[in-house]
Short mmCIF file of C-alpha atoms in Angstrom, two decimals:
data_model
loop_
_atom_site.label_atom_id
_atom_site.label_comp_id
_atom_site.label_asym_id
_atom_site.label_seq_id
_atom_site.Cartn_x
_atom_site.Cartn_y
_atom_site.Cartn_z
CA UNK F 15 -3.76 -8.02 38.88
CA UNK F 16 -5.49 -7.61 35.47
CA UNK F 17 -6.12 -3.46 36.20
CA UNK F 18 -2.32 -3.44 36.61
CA UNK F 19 -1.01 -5.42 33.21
CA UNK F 20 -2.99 -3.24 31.55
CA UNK F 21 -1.97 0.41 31.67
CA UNK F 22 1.08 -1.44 30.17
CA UNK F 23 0.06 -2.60 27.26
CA UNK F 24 -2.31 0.67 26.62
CA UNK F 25 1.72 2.02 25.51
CA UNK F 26 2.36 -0.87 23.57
CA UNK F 27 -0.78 -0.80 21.74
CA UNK F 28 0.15 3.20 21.07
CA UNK F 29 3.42 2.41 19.67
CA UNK F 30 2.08 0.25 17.60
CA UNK F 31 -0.83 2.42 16.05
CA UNK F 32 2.04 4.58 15.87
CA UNK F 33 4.20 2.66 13.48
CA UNK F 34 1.30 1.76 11.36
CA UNK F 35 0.29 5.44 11.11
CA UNK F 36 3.89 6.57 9.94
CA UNK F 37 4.45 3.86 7.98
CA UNK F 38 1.31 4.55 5.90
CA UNK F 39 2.22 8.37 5.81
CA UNK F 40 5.82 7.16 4.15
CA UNK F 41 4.01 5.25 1.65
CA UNK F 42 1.68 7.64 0.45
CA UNK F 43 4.30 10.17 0.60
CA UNK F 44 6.71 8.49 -1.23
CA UNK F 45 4.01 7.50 -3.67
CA UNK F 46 2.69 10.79 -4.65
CA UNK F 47 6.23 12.49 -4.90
CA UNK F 48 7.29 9.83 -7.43
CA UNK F 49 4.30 9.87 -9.22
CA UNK F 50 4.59 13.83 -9.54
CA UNK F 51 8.21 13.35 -11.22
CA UNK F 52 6.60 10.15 -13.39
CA UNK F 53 4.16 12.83 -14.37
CA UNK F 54 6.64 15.78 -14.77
CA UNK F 55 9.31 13.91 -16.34
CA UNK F 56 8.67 10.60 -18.14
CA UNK F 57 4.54 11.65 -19.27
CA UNK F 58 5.30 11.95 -23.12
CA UNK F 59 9.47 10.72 -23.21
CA UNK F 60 10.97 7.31 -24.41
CA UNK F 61 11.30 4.47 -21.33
CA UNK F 62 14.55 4.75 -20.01
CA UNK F 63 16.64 1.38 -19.19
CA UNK F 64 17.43 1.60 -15.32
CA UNK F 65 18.54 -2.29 -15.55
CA UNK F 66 18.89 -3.50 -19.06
CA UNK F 67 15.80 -4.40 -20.39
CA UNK F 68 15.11 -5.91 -16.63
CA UNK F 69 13.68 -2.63 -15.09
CA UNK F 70 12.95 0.45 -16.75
CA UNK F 71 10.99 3.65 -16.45
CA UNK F 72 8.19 4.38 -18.25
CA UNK F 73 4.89 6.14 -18.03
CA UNK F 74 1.32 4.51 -18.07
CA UNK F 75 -2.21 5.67 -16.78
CA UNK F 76 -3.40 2.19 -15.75
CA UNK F 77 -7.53 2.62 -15.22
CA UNK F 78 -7.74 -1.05 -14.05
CA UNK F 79 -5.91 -3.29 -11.41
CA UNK F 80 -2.98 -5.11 -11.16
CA UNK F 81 -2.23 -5.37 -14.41
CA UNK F 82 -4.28 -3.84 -16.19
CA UNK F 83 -7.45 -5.85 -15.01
CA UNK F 84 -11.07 -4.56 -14.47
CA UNK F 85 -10.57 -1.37 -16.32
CA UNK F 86 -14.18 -1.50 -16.65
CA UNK F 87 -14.86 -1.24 -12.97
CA UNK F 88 -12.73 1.82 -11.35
CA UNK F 89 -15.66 2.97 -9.53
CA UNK F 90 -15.68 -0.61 -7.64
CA UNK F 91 -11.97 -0.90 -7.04
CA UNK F 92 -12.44 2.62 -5.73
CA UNK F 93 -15.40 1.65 -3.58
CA UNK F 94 -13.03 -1.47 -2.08
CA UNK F 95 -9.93 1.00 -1.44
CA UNK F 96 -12.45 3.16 0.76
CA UNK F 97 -13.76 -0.06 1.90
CA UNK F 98 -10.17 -1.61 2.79
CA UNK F 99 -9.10 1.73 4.29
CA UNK F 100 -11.43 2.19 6.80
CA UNK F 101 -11.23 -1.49 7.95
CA UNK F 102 -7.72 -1.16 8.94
CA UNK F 103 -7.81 2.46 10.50
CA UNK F 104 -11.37 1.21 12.59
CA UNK F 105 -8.31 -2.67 13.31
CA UNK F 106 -5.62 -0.45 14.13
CA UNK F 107 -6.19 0.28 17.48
CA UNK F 108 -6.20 -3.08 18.60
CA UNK F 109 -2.59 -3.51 16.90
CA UNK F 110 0.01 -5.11 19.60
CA UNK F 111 2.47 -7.13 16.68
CA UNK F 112 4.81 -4.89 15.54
CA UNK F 113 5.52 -6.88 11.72
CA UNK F 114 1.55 -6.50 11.53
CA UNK F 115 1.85 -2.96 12.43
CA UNK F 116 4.50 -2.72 9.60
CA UNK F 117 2.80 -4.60 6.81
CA UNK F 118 -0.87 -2.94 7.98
CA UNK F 119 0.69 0.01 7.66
CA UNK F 120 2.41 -0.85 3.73
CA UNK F 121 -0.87 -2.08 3.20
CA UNK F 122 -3.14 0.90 3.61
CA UNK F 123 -0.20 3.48 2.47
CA UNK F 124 -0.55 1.08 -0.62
CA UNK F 125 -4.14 1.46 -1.22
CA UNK F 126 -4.80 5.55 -0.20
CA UNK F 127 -1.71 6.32 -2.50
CA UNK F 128 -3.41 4.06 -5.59
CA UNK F 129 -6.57 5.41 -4.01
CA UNK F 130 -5.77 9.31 -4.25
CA UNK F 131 -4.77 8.68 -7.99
CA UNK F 132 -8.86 7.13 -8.53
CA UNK F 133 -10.32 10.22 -6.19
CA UNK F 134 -9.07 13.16 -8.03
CA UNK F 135 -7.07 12.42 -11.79
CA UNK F 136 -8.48 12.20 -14.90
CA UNK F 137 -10.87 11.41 -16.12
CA UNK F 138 -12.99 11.88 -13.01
CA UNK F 139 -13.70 11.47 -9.34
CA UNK F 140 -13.43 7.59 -8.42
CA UNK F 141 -13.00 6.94 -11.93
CA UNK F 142 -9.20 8.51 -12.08
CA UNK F 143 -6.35 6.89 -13.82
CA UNK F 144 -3.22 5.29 -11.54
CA UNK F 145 0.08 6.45 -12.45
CA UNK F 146 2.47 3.91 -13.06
CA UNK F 147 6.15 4.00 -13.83
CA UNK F 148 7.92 1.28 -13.19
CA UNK F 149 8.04 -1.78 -16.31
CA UNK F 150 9.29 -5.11 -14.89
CA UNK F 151 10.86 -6.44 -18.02
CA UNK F 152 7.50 -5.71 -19.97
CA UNK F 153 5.69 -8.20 -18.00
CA UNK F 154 3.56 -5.18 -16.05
CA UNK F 155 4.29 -1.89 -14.95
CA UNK F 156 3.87 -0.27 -11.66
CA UNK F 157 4.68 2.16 -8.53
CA UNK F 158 5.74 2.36 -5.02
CA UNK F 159 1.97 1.99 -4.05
CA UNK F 160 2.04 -1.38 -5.52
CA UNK F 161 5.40 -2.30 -4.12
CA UNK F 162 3.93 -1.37 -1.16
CA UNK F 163 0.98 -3.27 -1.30
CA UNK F 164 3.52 -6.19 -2.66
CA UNK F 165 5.36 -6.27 0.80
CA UNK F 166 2.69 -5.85 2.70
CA UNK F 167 1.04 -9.14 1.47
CA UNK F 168 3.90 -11.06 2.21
CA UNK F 169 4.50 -9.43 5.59
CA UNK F 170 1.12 -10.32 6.43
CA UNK F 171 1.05 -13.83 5.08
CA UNK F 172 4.56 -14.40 7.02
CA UNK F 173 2.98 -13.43 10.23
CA UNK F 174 -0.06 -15.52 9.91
CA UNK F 175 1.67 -19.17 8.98
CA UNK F 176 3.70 -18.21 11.76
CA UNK F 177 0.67 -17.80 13.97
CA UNK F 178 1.16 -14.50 15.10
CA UNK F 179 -2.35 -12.46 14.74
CA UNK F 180 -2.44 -8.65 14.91
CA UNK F 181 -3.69 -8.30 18.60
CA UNK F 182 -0.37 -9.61 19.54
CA UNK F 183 -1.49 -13.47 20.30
CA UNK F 184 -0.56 -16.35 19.31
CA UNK F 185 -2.75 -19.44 17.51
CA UNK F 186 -2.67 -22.52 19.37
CA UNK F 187 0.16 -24.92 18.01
#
């Protein structure tokens, strides 16, 4: 009985690897591409208002965290983006939830597109500024990586109070 349940969820477990996969590809494509423009067309211009002084656009190279933070320590926060990214492609396999599949996948999109920004801009390898773009009422400003990233913590915090793990089971109630 047990040989026969699971060629069924081999497919299940594919779909889901799947999701995560193109999910993450979205993310750091969308990333890049709007970082390109940030770079082409706000690098050197005034912020301009998108939502009154709510939301605007406006170029920074951010060499720290979230923000700002530990601009002293690229090289780490690079070394915990490799780190981070090779934990969840070695996880994702074993993916059978799809809303895990969904949020994994906004989370590692989120840290290879912040991640590709450390590897190869200035000023150098692991040590490479983020691009960010988007000013939240002056409070920080960031980019679709970090939205990413955003989502994908509160995808993944949903799923776990609701005691759903990634393998697809369930914690005792």
């Amino acid at each position: 009985m047990a040989s026969s349940a699971e060629p069924a969820a081999a497919p299940v477990g594919r779909r889901r690897v799947a999701l995560f996969s193109v999910v993450a590809f979205l993310v750091v494509a969308v990333d890049q591409l709007t970082k390109w423009w940030a770079v082409d067309r706000l690098d050197g211009h005034d912020p301009i208002p998108v939502v009154g002084d709510l939301l605007s656009l406006r170029f920074v190279l951010n060499p720290g965290a979230a923000l700002g933070t530990g601009a002293g320590y690229t090289i780490v926060l690079s070394a915990i983006a490799i780190a981070v990214t090779i934990t969840l492609i070695v996880i994702a396999p074993r993916l059978r939830d799809t809303w895990w599949a969904v949020g994994l996948g906004l989370f590692l999109g989120g840290a290879v597109g912040n991640l590709m920004d450390r590897l190869f801009r200035e000023p150098a390898f692991l040590r490479g500024h983020v691009v960010d773009f988007i000013d939240y009422a002056g409070f920080f400003v960031g980019n679709v990586a970090d939205i990413a990233l955003t989502v994908a913590a509160i995808v993944i915090i949903w799923r776990s109070w609701r005691g759903h793990r990634f393998d697809g089971t369930r914690e005792p109630t």
